[in-house]
PDB file of C-alpha atoms in Angstrom:
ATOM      1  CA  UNK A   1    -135.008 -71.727  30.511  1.00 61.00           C
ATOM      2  CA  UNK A   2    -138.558 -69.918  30.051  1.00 77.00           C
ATOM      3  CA  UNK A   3    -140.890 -71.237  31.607  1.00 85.00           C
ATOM      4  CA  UNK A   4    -143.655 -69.761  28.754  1.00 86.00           C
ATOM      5  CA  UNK A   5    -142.032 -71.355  26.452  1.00 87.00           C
ATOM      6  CA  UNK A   6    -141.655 -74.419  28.367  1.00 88.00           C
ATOM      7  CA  UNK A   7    -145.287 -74.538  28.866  1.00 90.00           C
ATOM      8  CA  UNK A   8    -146.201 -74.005  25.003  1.00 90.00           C
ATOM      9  CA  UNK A   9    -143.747 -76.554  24.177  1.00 91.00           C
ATOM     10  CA  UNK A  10    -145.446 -78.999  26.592  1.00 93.00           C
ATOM     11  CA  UNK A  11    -148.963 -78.411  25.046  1.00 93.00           C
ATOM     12  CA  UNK A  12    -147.704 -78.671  21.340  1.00 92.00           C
ATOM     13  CA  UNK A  13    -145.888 -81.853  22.447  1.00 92.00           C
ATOM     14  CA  UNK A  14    -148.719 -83.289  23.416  1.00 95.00           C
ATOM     15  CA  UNK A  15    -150.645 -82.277  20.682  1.00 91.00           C
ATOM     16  CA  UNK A  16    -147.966 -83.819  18.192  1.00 90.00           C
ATOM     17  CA  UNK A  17    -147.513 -87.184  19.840  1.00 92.00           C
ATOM     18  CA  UNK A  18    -151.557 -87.604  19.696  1.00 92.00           C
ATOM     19  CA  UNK A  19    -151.628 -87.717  15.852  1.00 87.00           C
ATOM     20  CA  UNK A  20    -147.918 -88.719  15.486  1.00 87.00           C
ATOM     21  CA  UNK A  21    -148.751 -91.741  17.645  1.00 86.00           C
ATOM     22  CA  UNK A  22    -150.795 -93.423  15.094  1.00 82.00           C
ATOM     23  CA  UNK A  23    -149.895 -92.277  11.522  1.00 81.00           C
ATOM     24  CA  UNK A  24    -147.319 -90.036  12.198  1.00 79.00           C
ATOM     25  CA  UNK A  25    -147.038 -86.219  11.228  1.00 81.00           C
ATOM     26  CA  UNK A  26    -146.084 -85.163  14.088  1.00 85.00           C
ATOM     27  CA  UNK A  27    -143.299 -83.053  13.221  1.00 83.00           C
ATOM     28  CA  UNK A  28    -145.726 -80.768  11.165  1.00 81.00           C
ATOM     29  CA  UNK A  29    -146.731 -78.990  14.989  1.00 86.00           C
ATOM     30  CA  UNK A  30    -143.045 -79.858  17.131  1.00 89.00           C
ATOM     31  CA  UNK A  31    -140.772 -78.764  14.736  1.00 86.00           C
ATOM     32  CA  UNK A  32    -142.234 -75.164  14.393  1.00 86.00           C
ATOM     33  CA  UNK A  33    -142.965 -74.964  18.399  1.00 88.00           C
ATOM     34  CA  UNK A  34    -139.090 -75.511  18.673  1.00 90.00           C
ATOM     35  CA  UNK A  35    -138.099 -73.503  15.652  1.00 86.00           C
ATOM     36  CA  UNK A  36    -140.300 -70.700  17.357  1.00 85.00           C
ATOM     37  CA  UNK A  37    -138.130 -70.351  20.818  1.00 87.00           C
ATOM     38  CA  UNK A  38    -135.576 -69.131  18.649  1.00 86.00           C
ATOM     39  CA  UNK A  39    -133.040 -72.316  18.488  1.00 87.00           C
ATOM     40  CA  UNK A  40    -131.186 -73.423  15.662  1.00 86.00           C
ATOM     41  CA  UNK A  41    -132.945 -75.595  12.981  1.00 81.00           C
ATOM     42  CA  UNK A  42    -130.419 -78.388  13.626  1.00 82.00           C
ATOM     43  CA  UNK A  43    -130.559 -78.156  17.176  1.00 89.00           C
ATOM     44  CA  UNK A  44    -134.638 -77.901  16.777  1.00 87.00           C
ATOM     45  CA  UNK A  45    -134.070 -81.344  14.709  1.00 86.00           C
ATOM     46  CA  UNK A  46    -131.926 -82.592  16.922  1.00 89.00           C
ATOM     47  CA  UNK A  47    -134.212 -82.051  20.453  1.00 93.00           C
ATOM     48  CA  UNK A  48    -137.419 -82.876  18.534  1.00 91.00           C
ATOM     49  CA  UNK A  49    -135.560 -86.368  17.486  1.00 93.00           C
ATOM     50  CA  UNK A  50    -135.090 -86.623  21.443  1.00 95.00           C
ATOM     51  CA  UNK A  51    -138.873 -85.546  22.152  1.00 95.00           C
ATOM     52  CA  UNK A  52    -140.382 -88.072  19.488  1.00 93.00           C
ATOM     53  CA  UNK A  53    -138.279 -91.050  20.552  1.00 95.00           C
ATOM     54  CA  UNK A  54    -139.832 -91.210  23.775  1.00 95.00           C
ATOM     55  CA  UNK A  55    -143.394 -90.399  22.466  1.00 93.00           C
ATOM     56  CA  UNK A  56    -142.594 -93.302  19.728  1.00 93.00           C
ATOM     57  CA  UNK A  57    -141.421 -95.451  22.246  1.00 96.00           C
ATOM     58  CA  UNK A  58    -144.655 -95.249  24.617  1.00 95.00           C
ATOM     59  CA  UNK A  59    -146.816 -95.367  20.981  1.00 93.00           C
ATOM     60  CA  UNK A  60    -144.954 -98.514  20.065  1.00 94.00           C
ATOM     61  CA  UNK A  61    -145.375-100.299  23.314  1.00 95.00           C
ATOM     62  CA  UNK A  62    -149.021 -99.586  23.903  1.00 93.00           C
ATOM     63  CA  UNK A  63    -149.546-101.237  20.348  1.00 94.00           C
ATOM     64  CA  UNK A  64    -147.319-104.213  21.803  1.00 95.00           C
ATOM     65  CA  UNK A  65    -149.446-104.706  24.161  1.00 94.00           C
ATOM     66  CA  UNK A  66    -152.059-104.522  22.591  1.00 92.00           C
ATOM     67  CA  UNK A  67    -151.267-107.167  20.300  1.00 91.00           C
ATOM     68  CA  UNK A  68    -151.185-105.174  16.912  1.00 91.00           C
ATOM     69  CA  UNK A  69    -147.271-105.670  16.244  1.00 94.00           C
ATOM     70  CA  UNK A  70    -146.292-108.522  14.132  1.00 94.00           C
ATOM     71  CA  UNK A  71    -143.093-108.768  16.585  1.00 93.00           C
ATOM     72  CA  UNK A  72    -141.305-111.288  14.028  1.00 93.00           C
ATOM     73  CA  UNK A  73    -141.074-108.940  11.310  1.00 93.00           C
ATOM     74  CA  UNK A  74    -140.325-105.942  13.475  1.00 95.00           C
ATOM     75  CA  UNK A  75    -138.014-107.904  15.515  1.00 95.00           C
ATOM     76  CA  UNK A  76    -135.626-108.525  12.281  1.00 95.00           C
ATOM     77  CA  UNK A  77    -135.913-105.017  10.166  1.00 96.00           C
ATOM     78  CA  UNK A  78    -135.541-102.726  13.694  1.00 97.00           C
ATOM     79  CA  UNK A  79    -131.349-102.963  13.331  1.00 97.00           C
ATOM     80  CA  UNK A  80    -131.954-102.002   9.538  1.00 97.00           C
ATOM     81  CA  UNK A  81    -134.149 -99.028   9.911  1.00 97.00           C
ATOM     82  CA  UNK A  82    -131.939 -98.277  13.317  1.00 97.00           C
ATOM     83  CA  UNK A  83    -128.481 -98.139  11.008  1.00 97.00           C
ATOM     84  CA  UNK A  84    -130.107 -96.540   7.865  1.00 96.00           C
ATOM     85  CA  UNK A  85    -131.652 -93.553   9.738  1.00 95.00           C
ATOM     86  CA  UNK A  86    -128.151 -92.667  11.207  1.00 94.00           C
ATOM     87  CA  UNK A  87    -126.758 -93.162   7.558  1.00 93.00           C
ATOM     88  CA  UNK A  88    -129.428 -90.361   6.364  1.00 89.00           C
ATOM     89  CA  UNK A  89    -128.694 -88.365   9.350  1.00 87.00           C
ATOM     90  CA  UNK A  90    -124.976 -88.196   8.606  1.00 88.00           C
ATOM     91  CA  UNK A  91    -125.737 -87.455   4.877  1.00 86.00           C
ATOM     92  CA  UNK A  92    -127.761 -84.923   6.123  1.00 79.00           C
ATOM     93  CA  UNK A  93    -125.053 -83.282   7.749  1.00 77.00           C
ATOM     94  CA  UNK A  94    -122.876 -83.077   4.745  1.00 79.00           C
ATOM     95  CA  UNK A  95    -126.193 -82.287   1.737  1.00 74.00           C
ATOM     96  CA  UNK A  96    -129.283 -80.188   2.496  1.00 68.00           C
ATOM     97  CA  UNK A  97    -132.353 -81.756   2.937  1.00 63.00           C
ATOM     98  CA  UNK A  98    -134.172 -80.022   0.371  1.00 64.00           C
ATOM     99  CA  UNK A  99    -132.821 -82.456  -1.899  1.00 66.00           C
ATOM    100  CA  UNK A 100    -135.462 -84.787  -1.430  1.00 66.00           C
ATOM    101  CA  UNK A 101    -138.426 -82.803  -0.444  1.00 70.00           C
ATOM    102  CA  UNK A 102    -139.600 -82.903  -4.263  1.00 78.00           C
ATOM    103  CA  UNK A 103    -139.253 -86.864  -4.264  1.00 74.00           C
ATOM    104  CA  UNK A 104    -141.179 -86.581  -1.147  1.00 74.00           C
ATOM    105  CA  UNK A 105    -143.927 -84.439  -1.930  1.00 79.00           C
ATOM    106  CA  UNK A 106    -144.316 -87.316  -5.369  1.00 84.00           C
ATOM    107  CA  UNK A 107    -144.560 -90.361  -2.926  1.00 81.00           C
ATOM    108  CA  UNK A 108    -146.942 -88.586  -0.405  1.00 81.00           C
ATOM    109  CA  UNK A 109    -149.277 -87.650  -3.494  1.00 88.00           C
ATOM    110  CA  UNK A 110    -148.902 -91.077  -4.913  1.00 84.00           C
ATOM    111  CA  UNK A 111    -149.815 -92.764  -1.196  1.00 83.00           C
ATOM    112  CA  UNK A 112    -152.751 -90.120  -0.857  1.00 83.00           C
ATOM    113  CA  UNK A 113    -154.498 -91.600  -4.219  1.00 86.00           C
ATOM    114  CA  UNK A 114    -153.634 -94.795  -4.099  1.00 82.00           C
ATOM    115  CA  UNK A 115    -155.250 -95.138  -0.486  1.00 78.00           C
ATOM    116  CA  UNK A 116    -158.117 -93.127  -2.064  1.00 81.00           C
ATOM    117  CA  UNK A 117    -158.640 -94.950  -4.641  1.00 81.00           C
ATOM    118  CA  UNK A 118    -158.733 -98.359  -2.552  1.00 76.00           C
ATOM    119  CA  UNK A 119    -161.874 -98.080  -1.033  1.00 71.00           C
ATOM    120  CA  UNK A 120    -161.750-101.192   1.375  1.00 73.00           C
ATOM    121  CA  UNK A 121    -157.958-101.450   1.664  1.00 71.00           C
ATOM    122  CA  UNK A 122    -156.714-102.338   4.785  1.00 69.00           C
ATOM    123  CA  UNK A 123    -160.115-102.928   6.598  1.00 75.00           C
ATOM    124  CA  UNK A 124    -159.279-106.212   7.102  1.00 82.00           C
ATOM    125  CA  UNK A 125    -155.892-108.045   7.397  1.00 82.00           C
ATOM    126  CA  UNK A 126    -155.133-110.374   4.415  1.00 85.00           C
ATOM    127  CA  UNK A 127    -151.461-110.402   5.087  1.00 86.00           C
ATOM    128  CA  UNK A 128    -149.451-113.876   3.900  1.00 84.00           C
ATOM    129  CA  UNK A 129    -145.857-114.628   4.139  1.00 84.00           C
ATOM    130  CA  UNK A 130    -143.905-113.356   1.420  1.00 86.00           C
ATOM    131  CA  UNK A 131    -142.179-114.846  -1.250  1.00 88.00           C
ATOM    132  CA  UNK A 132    -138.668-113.826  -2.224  1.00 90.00           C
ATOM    133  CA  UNK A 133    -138.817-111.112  -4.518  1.00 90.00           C
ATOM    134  CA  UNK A 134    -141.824-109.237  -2.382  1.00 89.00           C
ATOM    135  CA  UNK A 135    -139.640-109.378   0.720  1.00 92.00           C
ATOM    136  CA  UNK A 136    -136.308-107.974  -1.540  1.00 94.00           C
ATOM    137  CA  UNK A 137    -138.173-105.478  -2.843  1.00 94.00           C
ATOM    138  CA  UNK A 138    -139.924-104.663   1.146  1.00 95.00           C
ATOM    139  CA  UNK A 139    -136.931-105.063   3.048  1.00 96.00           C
ATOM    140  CA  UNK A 140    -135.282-102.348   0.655  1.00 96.00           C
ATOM    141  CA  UNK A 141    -138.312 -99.792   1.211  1.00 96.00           C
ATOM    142  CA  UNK A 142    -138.125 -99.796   4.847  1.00 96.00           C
ATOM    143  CA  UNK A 143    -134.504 -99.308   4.555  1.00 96.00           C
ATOM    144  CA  UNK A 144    -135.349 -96.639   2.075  1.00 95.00           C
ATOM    145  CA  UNK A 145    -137.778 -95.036   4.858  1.00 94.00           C
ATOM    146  CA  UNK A 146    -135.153 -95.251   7.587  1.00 94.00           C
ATOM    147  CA  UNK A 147    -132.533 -93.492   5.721  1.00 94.00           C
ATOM    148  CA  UNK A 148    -135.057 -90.949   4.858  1.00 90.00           C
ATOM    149  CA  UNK A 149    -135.921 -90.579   8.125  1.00 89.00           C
ATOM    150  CA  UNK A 150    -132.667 -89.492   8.889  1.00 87.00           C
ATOM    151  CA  UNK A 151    -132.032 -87.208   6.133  1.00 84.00           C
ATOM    152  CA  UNK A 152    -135.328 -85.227   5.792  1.00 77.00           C
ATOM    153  CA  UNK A 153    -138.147 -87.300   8.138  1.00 77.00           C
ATOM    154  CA  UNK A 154    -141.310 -85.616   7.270  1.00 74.00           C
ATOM    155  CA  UNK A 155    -143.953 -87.937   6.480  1.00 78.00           C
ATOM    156  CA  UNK A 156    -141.791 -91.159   7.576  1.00 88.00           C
ATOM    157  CA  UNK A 157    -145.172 -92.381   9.869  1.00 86.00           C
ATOM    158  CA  UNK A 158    -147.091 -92.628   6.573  1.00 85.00           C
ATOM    159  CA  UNK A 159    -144.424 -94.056   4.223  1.00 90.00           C
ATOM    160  CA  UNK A 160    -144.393 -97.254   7.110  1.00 93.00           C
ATOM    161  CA  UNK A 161    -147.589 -97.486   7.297  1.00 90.00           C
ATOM    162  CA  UNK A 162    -148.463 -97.407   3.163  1.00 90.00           C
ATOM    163  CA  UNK A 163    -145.497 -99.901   3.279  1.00 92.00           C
ATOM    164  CA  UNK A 164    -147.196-102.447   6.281  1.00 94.00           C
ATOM    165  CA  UNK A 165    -150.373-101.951   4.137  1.00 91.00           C
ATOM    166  CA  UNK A 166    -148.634-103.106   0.926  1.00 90.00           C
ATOM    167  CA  UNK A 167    -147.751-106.440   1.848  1.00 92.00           C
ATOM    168  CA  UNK A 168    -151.552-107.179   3.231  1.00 91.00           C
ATOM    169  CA  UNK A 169    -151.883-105.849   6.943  1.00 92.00           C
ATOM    170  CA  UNK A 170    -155.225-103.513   8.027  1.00 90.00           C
ATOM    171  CA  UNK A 171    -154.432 -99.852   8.907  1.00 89.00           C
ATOM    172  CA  UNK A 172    -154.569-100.852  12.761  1.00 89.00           C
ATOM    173  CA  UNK A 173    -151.996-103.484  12.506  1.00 92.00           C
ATOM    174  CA  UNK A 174    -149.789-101.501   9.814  1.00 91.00           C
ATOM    175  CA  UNK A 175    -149.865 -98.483  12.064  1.00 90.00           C
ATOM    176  CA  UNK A 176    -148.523-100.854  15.082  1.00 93.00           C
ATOM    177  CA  UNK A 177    -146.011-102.029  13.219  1.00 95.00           C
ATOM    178  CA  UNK A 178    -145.218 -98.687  11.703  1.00 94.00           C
ATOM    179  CA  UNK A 179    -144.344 -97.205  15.189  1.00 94.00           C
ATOM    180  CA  UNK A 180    -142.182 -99.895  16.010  1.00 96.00           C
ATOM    181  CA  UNK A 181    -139.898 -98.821  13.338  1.00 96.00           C
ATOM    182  CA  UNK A 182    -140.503 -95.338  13.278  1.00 94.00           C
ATOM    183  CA  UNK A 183    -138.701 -95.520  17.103  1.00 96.00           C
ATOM    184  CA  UNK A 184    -135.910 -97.299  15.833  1.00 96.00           C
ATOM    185  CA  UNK A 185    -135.396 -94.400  13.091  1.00 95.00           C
ATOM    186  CA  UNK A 186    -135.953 -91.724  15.699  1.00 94.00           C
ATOM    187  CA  UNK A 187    -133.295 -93.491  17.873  1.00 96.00           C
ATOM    188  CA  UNK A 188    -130.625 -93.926  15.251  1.00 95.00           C
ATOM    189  CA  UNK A 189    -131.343 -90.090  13.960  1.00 93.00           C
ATOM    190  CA  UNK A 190    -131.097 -89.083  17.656  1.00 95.00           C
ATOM    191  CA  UNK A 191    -127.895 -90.656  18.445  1.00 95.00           C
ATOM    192  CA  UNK A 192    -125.852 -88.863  15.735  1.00 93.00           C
ATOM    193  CA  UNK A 193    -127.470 -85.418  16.832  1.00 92.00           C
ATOM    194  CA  UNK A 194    -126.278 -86.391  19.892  1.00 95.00           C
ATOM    195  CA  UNK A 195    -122.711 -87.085  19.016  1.00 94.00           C
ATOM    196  CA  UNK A 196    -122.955 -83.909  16.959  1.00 91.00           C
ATOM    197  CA  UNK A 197    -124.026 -82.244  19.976  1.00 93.00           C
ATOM    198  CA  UNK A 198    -127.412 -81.122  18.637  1.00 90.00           C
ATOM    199  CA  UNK A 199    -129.642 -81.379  21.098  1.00 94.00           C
ATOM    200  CA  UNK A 200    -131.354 -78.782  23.273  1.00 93.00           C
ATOM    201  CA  UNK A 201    -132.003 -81.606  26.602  1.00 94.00           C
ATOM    202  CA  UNK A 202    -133.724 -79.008  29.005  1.00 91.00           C
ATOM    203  CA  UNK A 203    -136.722 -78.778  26.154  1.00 93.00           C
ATOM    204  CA  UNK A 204    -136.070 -81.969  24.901  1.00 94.00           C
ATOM    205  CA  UNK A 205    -136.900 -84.306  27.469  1.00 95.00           C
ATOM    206  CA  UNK A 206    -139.413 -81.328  28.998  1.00 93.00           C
ATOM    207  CA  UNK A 207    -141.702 -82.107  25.402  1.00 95.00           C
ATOM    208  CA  UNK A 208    -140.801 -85.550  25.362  1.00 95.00           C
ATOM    209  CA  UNK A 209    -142.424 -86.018  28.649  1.00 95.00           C
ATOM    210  CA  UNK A 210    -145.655 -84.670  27.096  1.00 96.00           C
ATOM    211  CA  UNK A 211    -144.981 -86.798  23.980  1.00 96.00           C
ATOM    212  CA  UNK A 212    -145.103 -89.785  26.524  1.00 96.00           C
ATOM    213  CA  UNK A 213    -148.588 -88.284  27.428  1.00 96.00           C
ATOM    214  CA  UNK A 214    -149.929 -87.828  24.267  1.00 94.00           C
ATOM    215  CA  UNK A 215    -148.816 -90.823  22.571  1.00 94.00           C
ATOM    216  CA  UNK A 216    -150.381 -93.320  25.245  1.00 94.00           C
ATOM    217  CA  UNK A 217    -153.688 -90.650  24.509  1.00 94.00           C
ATOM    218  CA  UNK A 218    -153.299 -91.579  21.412  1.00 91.00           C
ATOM    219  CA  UNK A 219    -152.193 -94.722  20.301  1.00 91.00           C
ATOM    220  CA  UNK A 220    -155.313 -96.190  23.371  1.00 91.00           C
ATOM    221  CA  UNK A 221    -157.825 -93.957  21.263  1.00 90.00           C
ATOM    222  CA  UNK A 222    -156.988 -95.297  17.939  1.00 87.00           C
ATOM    223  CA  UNK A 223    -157.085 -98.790  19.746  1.00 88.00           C
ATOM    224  CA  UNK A 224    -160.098 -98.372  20.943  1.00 89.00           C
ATOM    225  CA  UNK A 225    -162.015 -96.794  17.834  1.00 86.00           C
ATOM    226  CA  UNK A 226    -160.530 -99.284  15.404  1.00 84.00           C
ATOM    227  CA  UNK A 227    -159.467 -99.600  11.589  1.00 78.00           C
ATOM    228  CA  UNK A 228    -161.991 -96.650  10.524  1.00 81.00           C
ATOM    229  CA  UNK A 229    -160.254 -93.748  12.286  1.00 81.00           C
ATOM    230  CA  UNK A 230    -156.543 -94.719  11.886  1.00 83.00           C
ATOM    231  CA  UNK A 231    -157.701 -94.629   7.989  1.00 83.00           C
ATOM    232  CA  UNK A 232    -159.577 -91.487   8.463  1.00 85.00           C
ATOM    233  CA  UNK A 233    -156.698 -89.741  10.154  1.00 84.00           C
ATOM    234  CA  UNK A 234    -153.876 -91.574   8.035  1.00 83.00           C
ATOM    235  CA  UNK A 235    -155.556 -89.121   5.060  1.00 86.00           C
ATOM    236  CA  UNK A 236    -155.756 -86.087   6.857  1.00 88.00           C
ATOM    237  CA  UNK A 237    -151.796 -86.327   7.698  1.00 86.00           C
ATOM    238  CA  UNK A 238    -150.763 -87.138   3.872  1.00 84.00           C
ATOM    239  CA  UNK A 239    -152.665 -84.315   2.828  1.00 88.00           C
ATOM    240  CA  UNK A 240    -151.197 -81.751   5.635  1.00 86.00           C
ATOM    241  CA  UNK A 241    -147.630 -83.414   4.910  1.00 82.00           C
ATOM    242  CA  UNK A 242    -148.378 -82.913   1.117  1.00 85.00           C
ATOM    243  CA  UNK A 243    -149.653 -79.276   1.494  1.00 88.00           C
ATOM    244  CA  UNK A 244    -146.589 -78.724   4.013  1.00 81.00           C
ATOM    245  CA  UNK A 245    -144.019 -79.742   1.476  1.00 77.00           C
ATOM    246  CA  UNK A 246    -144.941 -77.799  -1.145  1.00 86.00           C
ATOM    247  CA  UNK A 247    -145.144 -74.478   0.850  1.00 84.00           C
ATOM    248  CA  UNK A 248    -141.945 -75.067   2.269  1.00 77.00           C
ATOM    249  CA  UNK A 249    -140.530 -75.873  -1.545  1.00 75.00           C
ATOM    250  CA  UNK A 250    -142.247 -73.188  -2.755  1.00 80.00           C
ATOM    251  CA  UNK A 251    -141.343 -70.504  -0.105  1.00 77.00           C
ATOM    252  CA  UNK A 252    -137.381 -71.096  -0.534  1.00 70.00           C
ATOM    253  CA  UNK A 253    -137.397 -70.934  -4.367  1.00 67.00           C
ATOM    254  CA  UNK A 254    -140.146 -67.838  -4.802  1.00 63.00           C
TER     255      UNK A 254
END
């Protein structure tokens, strides 16, 4: 263990849980901090999984508390995005992810325009029960998300939230909800690197203690400064996930 790179992986975790605890994204600073002390990129997947459950799990419960979870609805699609995330982490194992980093650089753009484009979407929550083909068709993309989680995971925070916003929620209240599930992906992903023996625990659980940090920092500012900076922020992230994709495309085919 070095304890320099112990101490830059602390600060970076930090750093990552603070945005990742509200829209996600985070995985656009962790991932590289890990990549950098020289590991493996499936061990650096693996030990960031283990980093950003905890940091999910602290995001998720301050949003509990805080009364910005619709607990029924997150109570009954955890197991599903639990079980699809270690389904895309297992296909993962056997495709390369690159796969779907062109679908996923389509769907960020689309979410970036769309939310754009709605000026006044999700200031306020106008969120009814669904009927029966709009919870079909919901229930499938969060199982969608999970699984992608898994496989690839970049830009999973943003794909829950759009989703939460879809069906009528405000961007505090979507994002709440949105880090409910985004722990139960990280948790499935994480148990399968962990059964595959993936995971680096001395820098694992080193970051995710500053992922508990950050994500408490986080999740209490958003909180407290309301629907106008999760939006705000929520934009910022698609468009650094966007521009991230297409380097990363771009780099391994030029």
């Amino acid at each position: 263990m070095d304890i320099q790179i112990l101490f830059i992986l602390i600060v970076f975790g930090f750093l990552a849980a603070f945005i990742d605890s509200v829209v996600g994204g985070g995985g656009l600073i962790s991932i590289p901090a890990l990549l950098a002390t020289g590991m493996p990129p499936s061990i650096a997947l693996g030990t960031n999984k283990l980093a950003s459950s905890f940091g999910s799990f602290t995001s998720a419960l301050s949003f509990i508390r805080s009364r910005k979870v619709d607990k029924n609805i997150v109570a009954k699609l955890f197991p599903l995005s639990f079980l699809m995330s270690i389904g895309g982490a297992f296909v993962a194992t056997k495709l390369p992810p690159e796969y779907l980093k062109p679908l996923a650089i389509i769907m960020l753009s689309l979410v970036l325009i769309y939310t754009l484009f709605k000026k006044d979407w999700g200031d306020i929550s106008t969120y009814q029960k669904l009927n029966l083909k709009q919870l079909i068709l919901f229930v499938i993309a969060i199982g969608f998300i999970g699984f992608y989680d898994g496989f690839l995971g970049g830009g999973t925070g943003s794909f829950l939230l759009f989703g939460f916003l879809m069906i009528g929620f405000d961007f505090l209240s979507a994002a709440g909800n949105a880090k409910v599930l985004n722990f139960a992906s990280n948790l499935g992903a994480l148990l399968l690197f962990i059964i595959l023996g993936h995971v680096n625990y001395t820098y694992g659980l080193s970051m995710g203690a500053a992922m508990i940090a950050g994500s408490y920092a986080g999740s209490q500012f958003a909180i407290r400064k309301g629907v106008s900076y999760v939006k705000v922020l929520f934009v910022c992230v698609t468009v650094l996930l966007i521009g991230k994709n297409i380097f990363d495309y771009v780099k391994e085919y030029l």
